[in-house]
Amino acid sequence: MATLKNIMRRNVKTVKESATISEVSRLLIKNKLSGVPVIDKNKNLKGFVSEKDIVGAIASEKFHNKKVKDIMTEKVIFLEDYTTLDVVSQVFTRHPIKHLPVTRKKRLVGIVSRKDVINNLVGQYY
């Protein structure tokens, strides 16, 4: 059975907690992303910031001086790189998320999306 290690994307765009909302917004737009993991200097996963988080900050009209740490989601669902794809599929089915950070010993090593799982299944069966 394939694991996340086999299908995850390793070149992950990330931001630090100290990044501004403007900086993360530009990163998302430039790279056509809907969200990115937030890491510390040791690549430990600290949270996830999404378009939804940014829109919420803009709607509150208090976003000018805010940092990523002020708006990010801290309780992030993540999986270890040895997790099998059947477990990954169950997580995506049970939670309204598009991306899952992938870790090894608490350090970010990749990311996987619902599309990555679908592409893998299509490649196996069609």
CSV table of C-alpha atoms in Angstrom, one decimal:
chain,number,residue,atom,x,y,z
A,1,MET,CA,0.0,0.0,0.0
A,2,ALA,CA,1.3,3.4,-0.9
A,3,THR,CA,2.1,5.9,1.8
A,4,LEU,CA,2.2,9.7,2.0
A,5,LYS,CA,6.0,9.5,1.5
A,6,ASN,CA,5.2,8.2,-2.0
A,7,ILE,CA,2.9,10.9,-3.2
A,8,MET,CA,3.5,14.0,-1.0
A,9,ARG,CA,4.9,17.2,-2.5
A,10,ARG,CA,8.3,17.9,-0.9
A,11,ASN,CA,8.9,21.4,-2.2
A,12,VAL,CA,6.4,23.2,0.2
A,13,LYS,CA,5.9,26.9,0.3
A,14,THR,CA,5.8,28.0,3.9
A,15,VAL,CA,5.7,31.1,6.1
A,16,LYS,CA,6.9,32.0,9.5
A,17,GLU,CA,4.5,33.2,12.3
A,18,SER,CA,6.1,36.7,12.0
A,19,ALA,CA,5.2,37.1,8.3
A,20,THR,CA,2.6,39.9,7.6
A,21,ILE,CA,-0.8,39.2,6.2
A,22,SER,CA,0.3,41.2,3.1
A,23,GLU,CA,3.4,38.9,2.6
A,24,VAL,CA,1.4,35.7,2.9
A,25,SER,CA,-1.3,37.1,0.6
A,26,ARG,CA,1.3,37.8,-2.1
A,27,LEU,CA,2.8,34.3,-1.7
A,28,LEU,CA,-0.6,32.7,-2.1
A,29,ILE,CA,-1.4,34.8,-5.2
A,30,LYS,CA,2.0,34.3,-6.8
A,31,ASN,CA,2.0,30.6,-6.4
A,32,LYS,CA,-1.7,30.0,-6.9
A,33,LEU,CA,-2.2,28.4,-3.5
A,34,SER,CA,-5.1,28.4,-1.2
A,35,GLY,CA,-3.0,28.1,2.0
A,36,VAL,CA,0.4,27.3,3.4
A,37,PRO,CA,1.9,25.7,6.5
A,38,VAL,CA,3.3,28.0,9.2
A,39,ILE,CA,6.7,26.8,10.6
A,40,ASP,CA,9.3,27.8,13.1
A,41,LYS,CA,13.0,28.1,12.5
A,42,ASN,CA,13.4,24.3,13.0
A,43,LYS,CA,10.7,23.5,10.4
A,44,ASN,CA,8.3,22.4,13.2
A,45,LEU,CA,4.7,22.8,12.1
A,46,LYS,CA,3.1,25.6,14.1
A,47,GLY,CA,-0.2,26.1,12.1
A,48,PHE,CA,-1.7,26.7,8.7
A,49,VAL,CA,-2.9,30.0,7.2
A,50,SER,CA,-5.5,29.9,4.4
A,51,GLU,CA,-7.4,32.2,2.1
A,52,LYS,CA,-10.3,31.9,4.5
A,53,ASP,CA,-8.1,33.1,7.4
A,54,ILE,CA,-7.0,36.1,5.4
A,55,VAL,CA,-10.5,37.0,4.2
A,56,GLY,CA,-11.7,36.8,7.9
A,57,ALA,CA,-8.9,39.2,8.9
A,58,ILE,CA,-9.8,41.6,6.1
A,59,ALA,CA,-13.5,41.5,7.0
A,60,SER,CA,-12.7,42.5,10.6
A,61,GLU,CA,-10.9,45.6,9.2
A,62,LYS,CA,-8.1,45.0,11.7
A,63,PHE,CA,-5.6,43.3,9.4
A,64,HIS,CA,-3.1,46.1,8.7
A,65,ASN,CA,-0.7,45.4,11.5
A,66,LYS,CA,-1.5,41.7,12.0
A,67,LYS,CA,0.9,38.9,11.6
A,68,VAL,CA,0.3,35.4,10.5
A,69,LYS,CA,0.4,34.2,14.1
A,70,ASP,CA,-2.6,36.4,14.8
A,71,ILE,CA,-4.8,34.7,12.1
A,72,MET,CA,-3.5,31.2,11.5
A,73,THR,CA,-5.2,28.0,12.5
A,74,GLU,CA,-3.2,26.5,15.2
A,75,LYS,CA,-5.0,23.2,15.7
A,76,VAL,CA,-4.0,21.7,12.3
A,77,ILE,CA,-4.7,18.2,11.2
A,78,PHE,CA,-1.5,16.6,10.0
A,79,LEU,CA,-0.2,13.1,9.2
A,80,GLU,CA,3.1,11.4,9.4
A,81,ASP,CA,4.8,10.4,6.2
A,82,TYR,CA,4.4,6.7,6.8
A,83,THR,CA,0.5,7.0,6.8
A,84,THR,CA,-1.2,4.8,4.2
A,85,LEU,CA,-3.4,6.4,1.5
A,86,ASP,CA,-6.5,4.6,2.8
A,87,VAL,CA,-6.1,6.5,6.1
A,88,VAL,CA,-5.4,9.8,4.2
A,89,SER,CA,-8.6,9.3,2.2
A,90,GLN,CA,-10.6,8.8,5.5
A,91,VAL,CA,-9.2,12.0,6.9
A,92,PHE,CA,-10.1,14.0,3.8
A,93,THR,CA,-13.6,12.4,3.9
A,94,ARG,CA,-14.2,13.3,7.5
A,95,HIS,CA,-12.8,16.8,7.6
A,96,PRO,CA,-13.6,19.8,5.2
A,97,ILE,CA,-9.9,20.4,4.4
A,98,LYS,CA,-8.1,20.6,1.1
A,99,HIS,CA,-4.5,20.1,2.2
A,100,LEU,CA,-2.7,18.0,4.9
A,101,PRO,CA,0.7,18.9,6.1
A,102,VAL,CA,3.0,15.9,6.3
A,103,THR,CA,5.5,15.5,9.1
A,104,ARG,CA,8.3,13.3,10.3
A,105,LYS,CA,9.0,13.6,14.0
A,106,LYS,CA,7.0,16.9,14.2
A,107,ARG,CA,9.0,18.5,11.4
A,108,LEU,CA,7.3,19.5,8.2
A,109,VAL,CA,8.5,17.3,5.3
A,110,GLY,CA,5.7,17.7,2.7
A,111,ILE,CA,2.1,18.4,1.9
A,112,VAL,CA,-0.6,16.4,0.2
A,113,SER,CA,-3.9,17.6,-1.3
A,114,ARG,CA,-7.1,15.8,-2.1
A,115,LYS,CA,-6.1,16.1,-5.8
A,116,ASP,CA,-2.8,14.3,-5.1
A,117,VAL,CA,-4.7,11.4,-3.6
A,118,ILE,CA,-7.1,11.3,-6.6
A,119,ASN,CA,-4.2,11.5,-9.1
A,120,ASN,CA,-2.5,8.6,-7.4
A,121,LEU,CA,-5.7,6.5,-7.5
A,122,VAL,CA,-6.3,7.3,-11.2
A,123,GLY,CA,-2.7,6.3,-12.0
A,124,GLN,CA,-3.2,3.0,-10.2
A,125,TYR,CA,-6.5,2.0,-11.7
A,126,TYR,CA,-6.9,3.8,-15.0
